[in-house]
Structure formats: structure tokens, C-alpha cells
mmCIF file of N, CA and C in Angstrom:
data_model
loop_
_atom_site.group_PDB
_atom_site.id
_atom_site.type_symbol
_atom_site.label_atom_id
_atom_site.label_comp_id
_atom_site.label_asym_id
_atom_site.label_seq_id
_atom_site.Cartn_x
_atom_site.Cartn_y
_atom_site.Cartn_z
ATOM 1 N N UNK A 1 169.395 151.140 47.522
ATOM 2 C CA UNK A 1 169.000 151.725 46.249
ATOM 3 C C UNK A 1 168.560 153.176 46.423
ATOM 4 N N UNK A 2 167.957 153.501 47.558
ATOM 5 C CA UNK A 2 167.481 154.864 47.796
ATOM 6 C C UNK A 2 168.639 155.854 47.805
ATOM 7 N N UNK A 3 169.804 155.457 48.370
ATOM 8 C CA UNK A 3 170.962 156.341 48.385
ATOM 9 C C UNK A 3 171.419 156.656 46.968
ATOM 10 N N UNK A 4 171.450 155.653 46.104
ATOM 11 C CA UNK A 4 171.877 155.844 44.723
ATOM 12 C C UNK A 4 170.905 156.782 44.013
ATOM 13 N N UNK A 5 169.632 156.566 44.190
ATOM 14 C CA UNK A 5 168.636 157.423 43.543
ATOM 15 C C UNK A 5 168.752 158.861 44.038
ATOM 16 N N UNK A 6 169.010 159.036 45.311
ATOM 17 C CA UNK A 6 169.196 160.379 45.857
ATOM 18 C C UNK A 6 170.414 161.057 45.255
ATOM 19 N N UNK A 7 171.502 160.307 45.095
ATOM 20 C CA UNK A 7 172.712 160.855 44.480
ATOM 21 C C UNK A 7 172.440 161.243 43.034
ATOM 22 N N UNK A 8 171.730 160.408 42.306
ATOM 23 C CA UNK A 8 171.389 160.699 40.910
ATOM 24 C C UNK A 8 170.532 161.958 40.830
ATOM 25 N N UNK A 9 169.598 162.087 41.734
ATOM 26 C CA UNK A 9 168.693 163.240 41.748
ATOM 27 C C UNK A 9 169.455 164.559 41.903
ATOM 28 N N UNK A 10 170.589 164.540 42.601
ATOM 29 C CA UNK A 10 171.365 165.769 42.838
ATOM 30 C C UNK A 10 172.251 166.168 41.656
ATOM 31 N N UNK A 11 172.406 165.297 40.672
ATOM 32 C CA UNK A 11 173.274 165.578 39.525
ATOM 33 C C UNK A 11 172.488 166.325 38.450
ATOM 34 N N UNK A 12 172.947 167.537 38.071
ATOM 35 C CA UNK A 12 172.217 168.316 37.062
ATOM 36 C C UNK A 12 171.987 167.571 35.747
ATOM 37 N N UNK A 13 172.899 166.682 35.363
ATOM 38 C CA UNK A 13 172.718 165.912 34.128
ATOM 39 C C UNK A 13 171.423 165.119 34.135
ATOM 40 N N UNK A 14 170.996 164.723 35.319
ATOM 41 C CA UNK A 14 169.850 163.841 35.453
ATOM 42 C C UNK A 14 168.632 164.525 36.072
ATOM 43 N N UNK A 15 168.653 165.841 36.128
ATOM 44 C CA UNK A 15 167.599 166.599 36.803
ATOM 45 C C UNK A 15 166.204 166.341 36.230
ATOM 46 N N UNK A 16 166.117 166.080 34.943
ATOM 47 C CA UNK A 16 164.801 165.921 34.316
ATOM 48 C C UNK A 16 164.372 164.465 34.134
ATOM 49 N N UNK A 17 165.084 163.546 34.758
ATOM 50 C CA UNK A 17 164.712 162.139 34.622
ATOM 51 C C UNK A 17 163.413 161.842 35.365
ATOM 52 N N UNK A 18 162.652 160.954 34.800
ATOM 53 C CA UNK A 18 161.462 160.477 35.493
ATOM 54 C C UNK A 18 161.912 159.549 36.629
ATOM 55 N N UNK A 19 161.028 159.282 37.537
ATOM 56 C CA UNK A 19 161.321 158.355 38.643
ATOM 57 C C UNK A 19 161.698 156.979 38.084
ATOM 58 N N UNK A 20 160.993 156.565 37.060
ATOM 59 C CA UNK A 20 161.256 155.260 36.422
ATOM 60 C C UNK A 20 162.670 155.213 35.840
ATOM 61 N N UNK A 21 163.066 156.283 35.118
ATOM 62 C CA UNK A 21 164.401 156.326 34.530
ATOM 63 C C UNK A 21 165.487 156.413 35.605
ATOM 64 N N UNK A 22 165.199 157.127 36.671
ATOM 65 C CA UNK A 22 166.154 157.235 37.782
ATOM 66 C C UNK A 22 166.398 155.856 38.402
ATOM 67 N N UNK A 23 165.331 155.082 38.560
ATOM 68 C CA UNK A 23 165.468 153.727 39.106
ATOM 69 C C UNK A 23 166.274 152.832 38.155
ATOM 70 N N UNK A 24 166.040 152.963 36.855
ATOM 71 C CA UNK A 24 166.803 152.181 35.871
ATOM 72 C C UNK A 24 168.291 152.514 35.949
ATOM 73 N N UNK A 25 168.587 153.788 35.996
ATOM 74 C CA UNK A 25 169.984 154.212 36.081
ATOM 75 C C UNK A 25 170.610 153.734 37.390
ATOM 76 N N UNK A 26 169.901 153.868 38.480
ATOM 77 C CA UNK A 26 170.404 153.440 39.792
ATOM 78 C C UNK A 26 170.729 151.951 39.798
ATOM 79 N N UNK A 27 169.922 151.154 39.128
ATOM 80 C CA UNK A 27 170.150 149.709 39.091
ATOM 81 C C UNK A 27 171.441 149.353 38.352
ATOM 82 N N UNK A 28 171.909 150.244 37.491
ATOM 83 C CA UNK A 28 173.141 150.003 36.733
ATOM 84 C C UNK A 28 174.400 150.439 37.475
ATOM 85 N N UNK A 29 174.239 151.211 38.524
ATOM 86 C CA UNK A 29 175.389 151.781 39.227
ATOM 87 C C UNK A 29 175.872 150.848 40.341
ATOM 88 N N UNK A 30 177.189 150.919 40.589
ATOM 89 C CA UNK A 30 177.773 150.143 41.672
ATOM 90 C C UNK A 30 178.488 151.085 42.637
ATOM 91 N N UNK A 31 178.469 150.720 43.895
ATOM 92 C CA UNK A 31 179.136 151.535 44.912
ATOM 93 C C UNK A 31 180.632 151.239 44.907
ATOM 94 N N UNK A 32 181.430 152.300 44.991
ATOM 95 C CA UNK A 32 182.885 152.185 45.074
ATOM 96 C C UNK A 32 183.377 153.092 46.189
ATOM 97 N N UNK A 33 184.324 152.605 46.964
ATOM 98 C CA UNK A 33 184.943 153.427 48.000
ATOM 99 C C UNK A 33 186.435 153.488 47.718
ATOM 100 N N UNK A 34 186.971 154.710 47.747
ATOM 101 C CA UNK A 34 188.392 154.935 47.526
ATOM 102 C C UNK A 34 188.994 155.475 48.815
ATOM 103 N N UNK A 35 190.137 154.953 49.255
ATOM 104 C CA UNK A 35 190.747 155.443 50.490
ATOM 105 C C UNK A 35 191.370 156.826 50.297
ATOM 106 N N UNK A 36 191.538 157.523 51.399
ATOM 107 C CA UNK A 36 192.204 158.825 51.361
ATOM 108 C C UNK A 36 193.561 158.677 50.684
ATOM 109 N N UNK A 37 193.869 159.605 49.774
ATOM 110 C CA UNK A 37 195.137 159.592 49.066
ATOM 111 C C UNK A 37 195.134 158.799 47.774
ATOM 112 N N UNK A 38 194.081 158.037 47.512
ATOM 113 C CA UNK A 38 194.019 157.230 46.290
ATOM 114 C C UNK A 38 193.892 158.120 45.066
ATOM 115 N N UNK A 39 194.650 157.789 44.034
ATOM 116 C CA UNK A 39 194.507 158.460 42.746
ATOM 117 C C UNK A 39 193.422 157.702 41.986
ATOM 118 N N UNK A 40 192.325 158.379 41.745
ATOM 119 C CA UNK A 40 191.163 157.733 41.135
ATOM 120 C C UNK A 40 191.271 157.760 39.616
ATOM 121 N N UNK A 41 191.685 158.904 39.079
ATOM 122 C CA UNK A 41 191.939 159.005 37.648
ATOM 123 C C UNK A 41 193.292 159.677 37.453
ATOM 124 N N UNK A 42 193.963 159.314 36.375
ATOM 125 C CA UNK A 42 195.273 159.889 36.055
ATOM 126 C C UNK A 42 195.247 160.348 34.605
ATOM 127 N N UNK A 43 195.775 161.543 34.366
ATOM 128 C CA UNK A 43 195.830 162.094 33.013
ATOM 129 C C UNK A 43 196.495 161.092 32.074
ATOM 130 N N UNK A 44 195.855 160.867 30.946
ATOM 131 C CA UNK A 44 196.411 159.987 29.928
ATOM 132 C C UNK A 44 196.043 158.524 30.060
ATOM 133 N N UNK A 45 195.583 158.118 31.235
ATOM 134 C CA UNK A 45 195.189 156.719 31.396
ATOM 135 C C UNK A 45 193.785 156.513 30.845
ATOM 136 N N UNK A 46 193.503 155.287 30.451
ATOM 137 C CA UNK A 46 192.176 155.009 29.920
ATOM 138 C C UNK A 46 191.156 155.074 31.047
ATOM 139 N N UNK A 47 189.939 155.355 30.657
ATOM 140 C CA UNK A 47 188.883 155.433 31.650
ATOM 141 C C UNK A 47 187.539 155.175 31.013
ATOM 142 N N UNK A 48 186.745 154.375 31.633
ATOM 143 C CA UNK A 48 185.413 154.086 31.108
ATOM 144 C C UNK A 48 184.333 154.353 32.145
ATOM 145 N N UNK A 49 184.730 154.858 33.302
ATOM 146 C CA UNK A 49 183.764 155.021 34.374
ATOM 147 C C UNK A 49 183.354 156.449 34.638
ATOM 148 N N UNK A 50 182.103 156.600 35.041
ATOM 149 C CA UNK A 50 181.516 157.860 35.479
ATOM 150 C C UNK A 50 181.173 157.669 36.949
ATOM 151 N N UNK A 51 181.446 158.671 37.768
ATOM 152 C CA UNK A 51 181.222 158.544 39.204
ATOM 153 C C UNK A 51 180.437 159.726 39.754
ATOM 154 N N UNK A 52 179.521 159.440 40.666
ATOM 155 C CA UNK A 52 178.833 160.452 41.458
ATOM 156 C C UNK A 52 179.367 160.303 42.878
ATOM 157 N N UNK A 53 179.808 161.401 43.475
ATOM 158 C CA UNK A 53 180.335 161.340 44.839
ATOM 159 C C UNK A 53 179.181 161.387 45.835
ATOM 160 N N UNK A 54 179.108 160.375 46.669
ATOM 161 C CA UNK A 54 178.106 160.323 47.743
ATOM 162 C C UNK A 54 178.642 161.032 48.984
ATOM 163 N N UNK A 55 179.914 160.766 49.319
ATOM 164 C CA UNK A 55 180.507 161.423 50.486
ATOM 165 C C UNK A 55 182.018 161.511 50.311
ATOM 166 N N UNK A 56 182.610 162.503 50.959
ATOM 167 C CA UNK A 56 184.045 162.718 50.894
ATOM 168 C C UNK A 56 184.392 163.857 49.948
ATOM 169 N N UNK A 57 185.707 164.126 49.828
ATOM 170 C CA UNK A 57 186.180 165.177 48.929
ATOM 171 C C UNK A 57 187.351 164.666 48.113
ATOM 172 N N UNK A 58 187.547 165.289 46.954
ATOM 173 C CA UNK A 58 188.647 164.928 46.057
ATOM 174 C C UNK A 58 189.140 166.196 45.368
ATOM 175 N N UNK A 59 190.405 166.192 44.979
ATOM 176 C CA UNK A 59 191.009 167.319 44.273
ATOM 177 C C UNK A 59 191.209 166.962 42.815
ATOM 178 N N UNK A 60 190.866 167.909 41.944
ATOM 179 C CA UNK A 60 191.049 167.755 40.503
ATOM 180 C C UNK A 60 192.246 168.596 40.080
ATOM 181 N N UNK A 61 193.191 167.966 39.376
ATOM 182 C CA UNK A 61 194.333 168.663 38.804
ATOM 183 C C UNK A 61 194.285 168.450 37.298
ATOM 184 N N UNK A 62 194.171 169.558 36.562
ATOM 185 C CA UNK A 62 194.125 169.498 35.100
ATOM 186 C C UNK A 62 195.142 170.498 34.560
ATOM 187 N N UNK A 63 195.876 170.086 33.552
ATOM 188 C CA UNK A 63 196.882 170.970 32.984
ATOM 189 C C UNK A 63 197.966 171.343 33.977
ATOM 190 N N UNK A 64 198.191 170.471 34.951
ATOM 191 C CA UNK A 64 199.220 170.721 35.954
ATOM 192 C C UNK A 64 198.805 171.658 37.069
ATOM 193 N N UNK A 65 197.576 172.170 37.020
ATOM 194 C CA UNK A 65 197.091 173.102 38.041
ATOM 195 C C UNK A 65 195.873 172.543 38.763
ATOM 196 N N UNK A 66 195.831 172.795 40.083
ATOM 197 C CA UNK A 66 194.652 172.401 40.851
ATOM 198 C C UNK A 66 193.487 173.221 40.318
ATOM 199 N N UNK A 67 192.457 172.536 39.831
ATOM 200 C CA UNK A 67 191.359 173.281 39.220
ATOM 201 C C UNK A 67 190.119 173.385 40.104
ATOM 202 N N UNK A 68 189.883 172.368 40.942
ATOM 203 C CA UNK A 68 188.718 172.443 41.815
ATOM 204 C C UNK A 68 188.702 171.296 42.816
ATOM 205 N N UNK A 69 187.792 171.417 43.773
ATOM 206 C CA UNK A 69 187.571 170.367 44.757
ATOM 207 C C UNK A 69 186.184 169.794 44.510
ATOM 208 N N UNK A 70 186.104 168.480 44.519
ATOM 209 C CA UNK A 70 184.825 167.794 44.344
ATOM 210 C C UNK A 70 184.308 167.352 45.704
ATOM 211 N N UNK A 71 183.004 167.458 45.907
ATOM 212 C CA UNK A 71 182.377 167.049 47.167
ATOM 213 C C UNK A 71 181.091 166.281 46.861
ATOM 214 N N UNK A 72 180.379 165.931 47.890
ATOM 215 C CA UNK A 72 179.131 165.186 47.759
ATOM 216 C C UNK A 72 178.202 165.846 46.733
ATOM 217 N N UNK A 73 177.708 165.039 45.801
ATOM 218 C CA UNK A 73 176.827 165.538 44.754
ATOM 219 C C UNK A 73 177.550 165.878 43.464
ATOM 220 N N UNK A 74 178.869 166.047 43.524
ATOM 221 C CA UNK A 74 179.636 166.298 42.307
ATOM 222 C C UNK A 74 179.840 164.987 41.561
ATOM 223 N N UNK A 75 180.259 165.092 40.324
ATOM 224 C CA UNK A 75 180.472 163.918 39.491
ATOM 225 C C UNK A 75 181.679 164.148 38.599
ATOM 226 N N UNK A 76 182.225 163.054 38.081
ATOM 227 C CA UNK A 76 183.359 163.146 37.171
ATOM 228 C C UNK A 76 183.403 161.907 36.285
ATOM 229 N N UNK A 77 184.132 162.019 35.190
ATOM 230 C CA UNK A 77 184.276 160.901 34.272
ATOM 231 C C UNK A 77 183.324 160.931 33.097
ATOM 232 N N UNK A 78 182.563 162.019 32.960
ATOM 233 C CA UNK A 78 181.578 162.064 31.881
ATOM 234 C C UNK A 78 182.217 162.088 30.494
ATOM 235 N N UNK A 79 183.425 162.632 30.372
ATOM 236 C CA UNK A 79 184.092 162.647 29.064
ATOM 237 C C UNK A 79 184.427 161.226 28.635
ATOM 238 N N UNK A 80 184.899 160.422 29.555
ATOM 239 C CA UNK A 80 185.216 159.021 29.237
ATOM 240 C C UNK A 80 183.975 158.239 28.829
ATOM 241 N N UNK A 81 182.820 158.651 29.328
ATOM 242 C CA UNK A 81 181.588 157.977 28.934
ATOM 243 C C UNK A 81 181.268 158.214 27.463
ATOM 244 N N UNK A 82 181.691 159.355 26.962
ATOM 245 C CA UNK A 82 181.373 159.710 25.585
ATOM 246 C C UNK A 82 182.311 159.043 24.599
ATOM 247 N N UNK A 83 183.622 159.176 24.838
ATOM 248 C CA UNK A 83 184.557 158.686 23.823
ATOM 249 C C UNK A 83 185.450 157.537 24.272
ATOM 250 N N UNK A 84 185.413 157.172 25.538
ATOM 251 C CA UNK A 84 186.250 156.076 26.020
ATOM 252 C C UNK A 84 187.738 156.396 25.955
ATOM 253 N N UNK A 85 188.065 157.648 25.713
ATOM 254 C CA UNK A 85 189.462 158.066 25.585
ATOM 255 C C UNK A 85 190.151 158.231 26.920
ATOM 256 N N UNK A 86 191.394 158.710 26.881
ATOM 257 C CA UNK A 86 192.168 158.866 28.113
ATOM 258 C C UNK A 86 191.606 159.964 29.016
ATOM 259 N N UNK A 87 191.892 159.833 30.285
ATOM 260 C CA UNK A 87 191.445 160.817 31.276
ATOM 261 C C UNK A 87 192.126 162.161 31.018
ATOM 262 N N UNK A 88 191.383 163.234 31.291
ATOM 263 C CA UNK A 88 191.904 164.581 31.063
ATOM 264 C C UNK A 88 192.332 165.279 32.345
ATOM 265 N N UNK A 89 192.157 164.623 33.479
ATOM 266 C CA UNK A 89 192.533 165.220 34.766
ATOM 267 C C UNK A 89 192.945 164.124 35.742
ATOM 268 N N UNK A 90 193.735 164.549 36.721
ATOM 269 C CA UNK A 90 194.075 163.664 37.832
ATOM 270 C C UNK A 90 193.122 163.996 38.972
ATOM 271 N N UNK A 91 192.497 162.968 39.528
ATOM 272 C CA UNK A 91 191.594 163.159 40.658
ATOM 273 C C UNK A 91 192.102 162.296 41.803
ATOM 274 N N UNK A 92 192.331 162.953 42.939
ATOM 275 C CA UNK A 92 192.879 162.289 44.117
ATOM 276 C C UNK A 92 191.910 162.468 45.284
ATOM 277 N N UNK A 93 191.648 161.390 45.998
ATOM 278 C CA UNK A 93 190.756 161.444 47.164
ATOM 279 C C UNK A 93 191.449 162.177 48.315
ATOM 280 N N UNK A 94 190.840 163.259 48.784
ATOM 281 C CA UNK A 94 191.362 163.994 49.947
ATOM 282 C C UNK A 94 190.971 163.299 51.244
ATOM 283 N N UNK A 95 189.820 162.665 51.215
ATOM 284 C CA UNK A 95 189.288 161.892 52.339
ATOM 285 C C UNK A 95 188.825 160.563 51.763
ATOM 286 N N UNK A 96 188.358 159.678 52.608
ATOM 287 C CA UNK A 96 187.728 158.485 52.043
ATOM 288 C C UNK A 96 186.587 158.973 51.147
ATOM 289 N N UNK A 97 186.494 158.390 49.975
ATOM 290 C CA UNK A 97 185.536 158.845 48.974
ATOM 291 C C UNK A 97 184.589 157.706 48.623
ATOM 292 N N UNK A 98 183.312 157.911 48.890
ATOM 293 C CA UNK A 98 182.293 156.915 48.548
ATOM 294 C C UNK A 98 181.547 157.405 47.315
ATOM 295 N N UNK A 99 181.548 156.594 46.273
ATOM 296 C CA UNK A 99 180.968 156.985 44.988
ATOM 297 C C UNK A 99 180.036 155.906 44.462
ATOM 298 N N UNK A 100 179.231 156.309 43.485
ATOM 299 C CA UNK A 100 178.444 155.373 42.689
ATOM 300 C C UNK A 100 178.973 155.471 41.272
ATOM 301 N N UNK A 101 179.331 154.334 40.692
ATOM 302 C CA UNK A 101 179.958 154.317 39.381
ATOM 303 C C UNK A 101 179.117 153.654 38.319
ATOM 304 N N UNK A 102 179.404 154.043 37.082
ATOM 305 C CA UNK A 102 178.688 153.545 35.921
ATOM 306 C C UNK A 102 179.671 153.452 34.765
ATOM 307 N N UNK A 103 179.617 152.370 34.000
ATOM 308 C CA UNK A 103 180.508 152.209 32.848
ATOM 309 C C UNK A 103 179.872 152.802 31.591
ATOM 310 N N UNK A 104 180.715 153.061 30.596
ATOM 311 C CA UNK A 104 180.222 153.645 29.345
ATOM 312 C C UNK A 104 179.252 152.711 28.629
ATOM 313 N N UNK A 105 179.515 151.410 28.673
ATOM 314 C CA UNK A 105 178.629 150.488 27.954
ATOM 315 C C UNK A 105 177.261 150.378 28.619
ATOM 316 N N UNK A 106 177.146 150.805 29.868
ATOM 317 C CA UNK A 106 175.836 150.858 30.514
ATOM 318 C C UNK A 106 175.162 152.214 30.263
ATOM 319 N N UNK A 107 175.993 153.261 30.234
ATOM 320 C CA UNK A 107 175.477 154.619 30.120
ATOM 321 C C UNK A 107 175.063 154.991 28.697
ATOM 322 N N UNK A 108 175.822 154.550 27.714
ATOM 323 C CA UNK A 108 175.590 154.950 26.318
ATOM 324 C C UNK A 108 174.157 154.679 25.849
ATOM 325 N N UNK A 109 173.624 153.459 25.999
ATOM 326 C CA UNK A 109 172.247 153.231 25.549
ATOM 327 C C UNK A 109 171.228 154.044 26.347
ATOM 328 N N UNK A 110 171.529 154.284 27.611
ATOM 329 C CA UNK A 110 170.633 155.073 28.450
ATOM 330 C C UNK A 110 170.507 156.493 27.893
ATOM 331 N N UNK A 111 171.645 157.107 27.551
ATOM 332 C CA UNK A 111 171.650 158.480 27.035
ATOM 333 C C UNK A 111 171.043 158.545 25.632
ATOM 334 N N UNK A 112 171.357 157.576 24.813
ATOM 335 C CA UNK A 112 170.816 157.580 23.448
ATOM 336 C C UNK A 112 169.287 157.590 23.450
ATOM 337 N N UNK A 113 168.698 156.976 24.428
ATOM 338 C CA UNK A 113 167.243 156.918 24.522
ATOM 339 C C UNK A 113 166.636 158.148 25.196
ATOM 340 N N UNK A 114 167.492 159.055 25.726
ATOM 341 C CA UNK A 114 167.006 160.221 26.473
ATOM 342 C C UNK A 114 167.756 161.480 26.021
ATOM 343 N N UNK A 115 167.274 162.163 24.987
ATOM 344 C CA UNK A 115 167.965 163.342 24.454
ATOM 345 C C UNK A 115 168.175 164.455 25.478
ATOM 346 N N UNK A 116 167.296 164.575 26.470
ATOM 347 C CA UNK A 116 167.480 165.626 27.472
ATOM 348 C C UNK A 116 168.745 165.388 28.304
ATOM 349 N N UNK A 117 169.098 164.136 28.549
ATOM 350 C CA UNK A 117 170.337 163.820 29.263
ATOM 351 C C UNK A 117 171.534 164.138 28.369
ATOM 352 N N UNK A 118 171.429 163.809 27.088
ATOM 353 C CA UNK A 118 172.513 164.112 26.144
ATOM 354 C C UNK A 118 172.740 165.618 26.069
ATOM 355 N N UNK A 119 171.679 166.400 26.016
ATOM 356 C CA UNK A 119 171.814 167.851 25.946
ATOM 357 C C UNK A 119 172.445 168.399 27.229
ATOM 358 N N UNK A 120 172.030 167.917 28.365
ATOM 359 C CA UNK A 120 172.616 168.368 29.636
ATOM 360 C C UNK A 120 174.101 168.017 29.686
ATOM 361 N N UNK A 121 174.469 166.883 29.146
ATOM 362 C CA UNK A 121 175.869 166.474 29.087
ATOM 363 C C UNK A 121 176.666 167.443 28.217
ATOM 364 N N UNK A 122 176.123 167.823 27.075
ATOM 365 C CA UNK A 122 176.778 168.798 26.198
ATOM 366 C C UNK A 122 176.962 170.139 26.904
ATOM 367 N N UNK A 123 175.949 170.589 27.611
ATOM 368 C CA UNK A 123 176.052 171.860 28.336
ATOM 369 C C UNK A 123 177.143 171.803 29.396
ATOM 370 N N UNK A 124 177.215 170.694 30.102
ATOM 371 C CA UNK A 124 178.235 170.526 31.141
ATOM 372 C C UNK A 124 179.631 170.556 30.531
ATOM 373 N N UNK A 125 179.820 169.837 29.450
ATOM 374 C CA UNK A 125 181.131 169.805 28.798
ATOM 375 C C UNK A 125 181.520 171.180 28.265
ATOM 376 N N UNK A 126 180.567 171.901 27.690
ATOM 377 C CA UNK A 126 180.843 173.244 27.193
ATOM 378 C C UNK A 126 181.275 174.167 28.335
ATOM 379 N N UNK A 127 180.593 174.075 29.478
ATOM 380 C CA UNK A 127 180.950 174.922 30.620
ATOM 381 C C UNK A 127 182.337 174.575 31.154
ATOM 382 N N UNK A 128 182.653 173.307 31.208
ATOM 383 C CA UNK A 128 183.984 172.911 31.692
ATOM 384 C C UNK A 128 185.071 173.394 30.748
ATOM 385 N N UNK A 129 184.812 173.341 29.452
ATOM 386 C CA UNK A 129 185.770 173.850 28.475
ATOM 387 C C UNK A 129 185.967 175.348 28.659
ATOM 388 N N UNK A 130 184.896 176.084 28.826
ATOM 389 C CA UNK A 130 184.992 177.531 29.072
ATOM 390 C C UNK A 130 185.781 177.818 30.344
ATOM 391 N N UNK A 131 185.507 177.053 31.389
ATOM 392 C CA UNK A 131 186.208 177.261 32.659
ATOM 393 C C UNK A 131 187.707 177.048 32.501
ATOM 394 N N UNK A 132 188.095 176.046 31.731
ATOM 395 C CA UNK A 132 189.527 175.757 31.542
ATOM 396 C C UNK A 132 190.208 176.823 30.688
ATOM 397 N N UNK A 133 189.459 177.433 29.784
ATOM 398 C CA UNK A 133 190.041 178.426 28.897
ATOM 399 C C UNK A 133 189.964 179.851 29.437
ATOM 400 N N UNK A 134 189.245 180.046 30.520
ATOM 401 C CA UNK A 134 189.089 181.393 31.092
ATOM 402 C C UNK A 134 190.418 181.895 31.629
ATOM 403 N N UNK A 135 190.697 183.176 31.389
ATOM 404 C CA UNK A 135 191.952 183.731 31.948
ATOM 405 C C UNK A 135 191.874 183.785 33.471
ATOM 406 N N UNK A 136 193.011 183.613 34.103
ATOM 407 C CA UNK A 136 193.061 183.596 35.578
ATOM 408 C C UNK A 136 192.793 184.936 36.184
#
């Protein structure tokens, strides 16, 4: 449980959580390991999971272009937590990837009860939108 709480602590979305809330969130998360080369998310496919990377690296491809590399402490899948819609990027494990995952039906009530997490989520989404629209 300590590893999960440490991973949560490193995520900016959860920076202002109390210790009690961090423990609640950690109890809802499950550990997932993806082998090197695994496609974790695919554009257009449904997705309900949010993941925090504990170890390993992954490549994000959005709009047909490599957009970034994810490493320990990074997270993905937050858009699917909000609307349950299709994935907007392909994420492939460059190395074995150890993550902590959370489903939308677990996350939604947690966020609704904590407006500071909802606001941080909005800020993150706004920044990602700006990054995608920025000229090269």
C-alpha cells in the first residue's frame, strides 16, 4: 500500500489530498504490469482506466505523431475517467511497465467529493489541449 500512496503523492492531480484521502484512493487502485511492446491504449478504443506509472517507460502517439514519453510518476487515462469515451492516444510500453490503475466508477465519486481534484484535472486537460494545438 505504501508504494501506491507514494505514486499518488507524485501526481499533481492529487497534490493537495489529505493523508486520509490518499489512503482511500490507494485502496481503490490495483497494480497492473504490461510487458515491453504492449499496446496499453489504442486511439478510438473504449477506455475506463486511469493509470499512474510506478516504473518503466511508454511512448504516447497522438494524431499520428509521437507526442511524448511517459516515465515513473506520469499518468494517463484521465480523459476516459471523465467521459468514458474512446481513447485519444496510443500508448505503448517501451519497457516493462508497472502501473497502478483505477476505473471511472471508482474515481468519479472520489472526485465529486473533492473539488480541488476536479480543478486540478481541468488544469491538466487544458494544458494538454494547449500542447497539442501549439505550433511545432
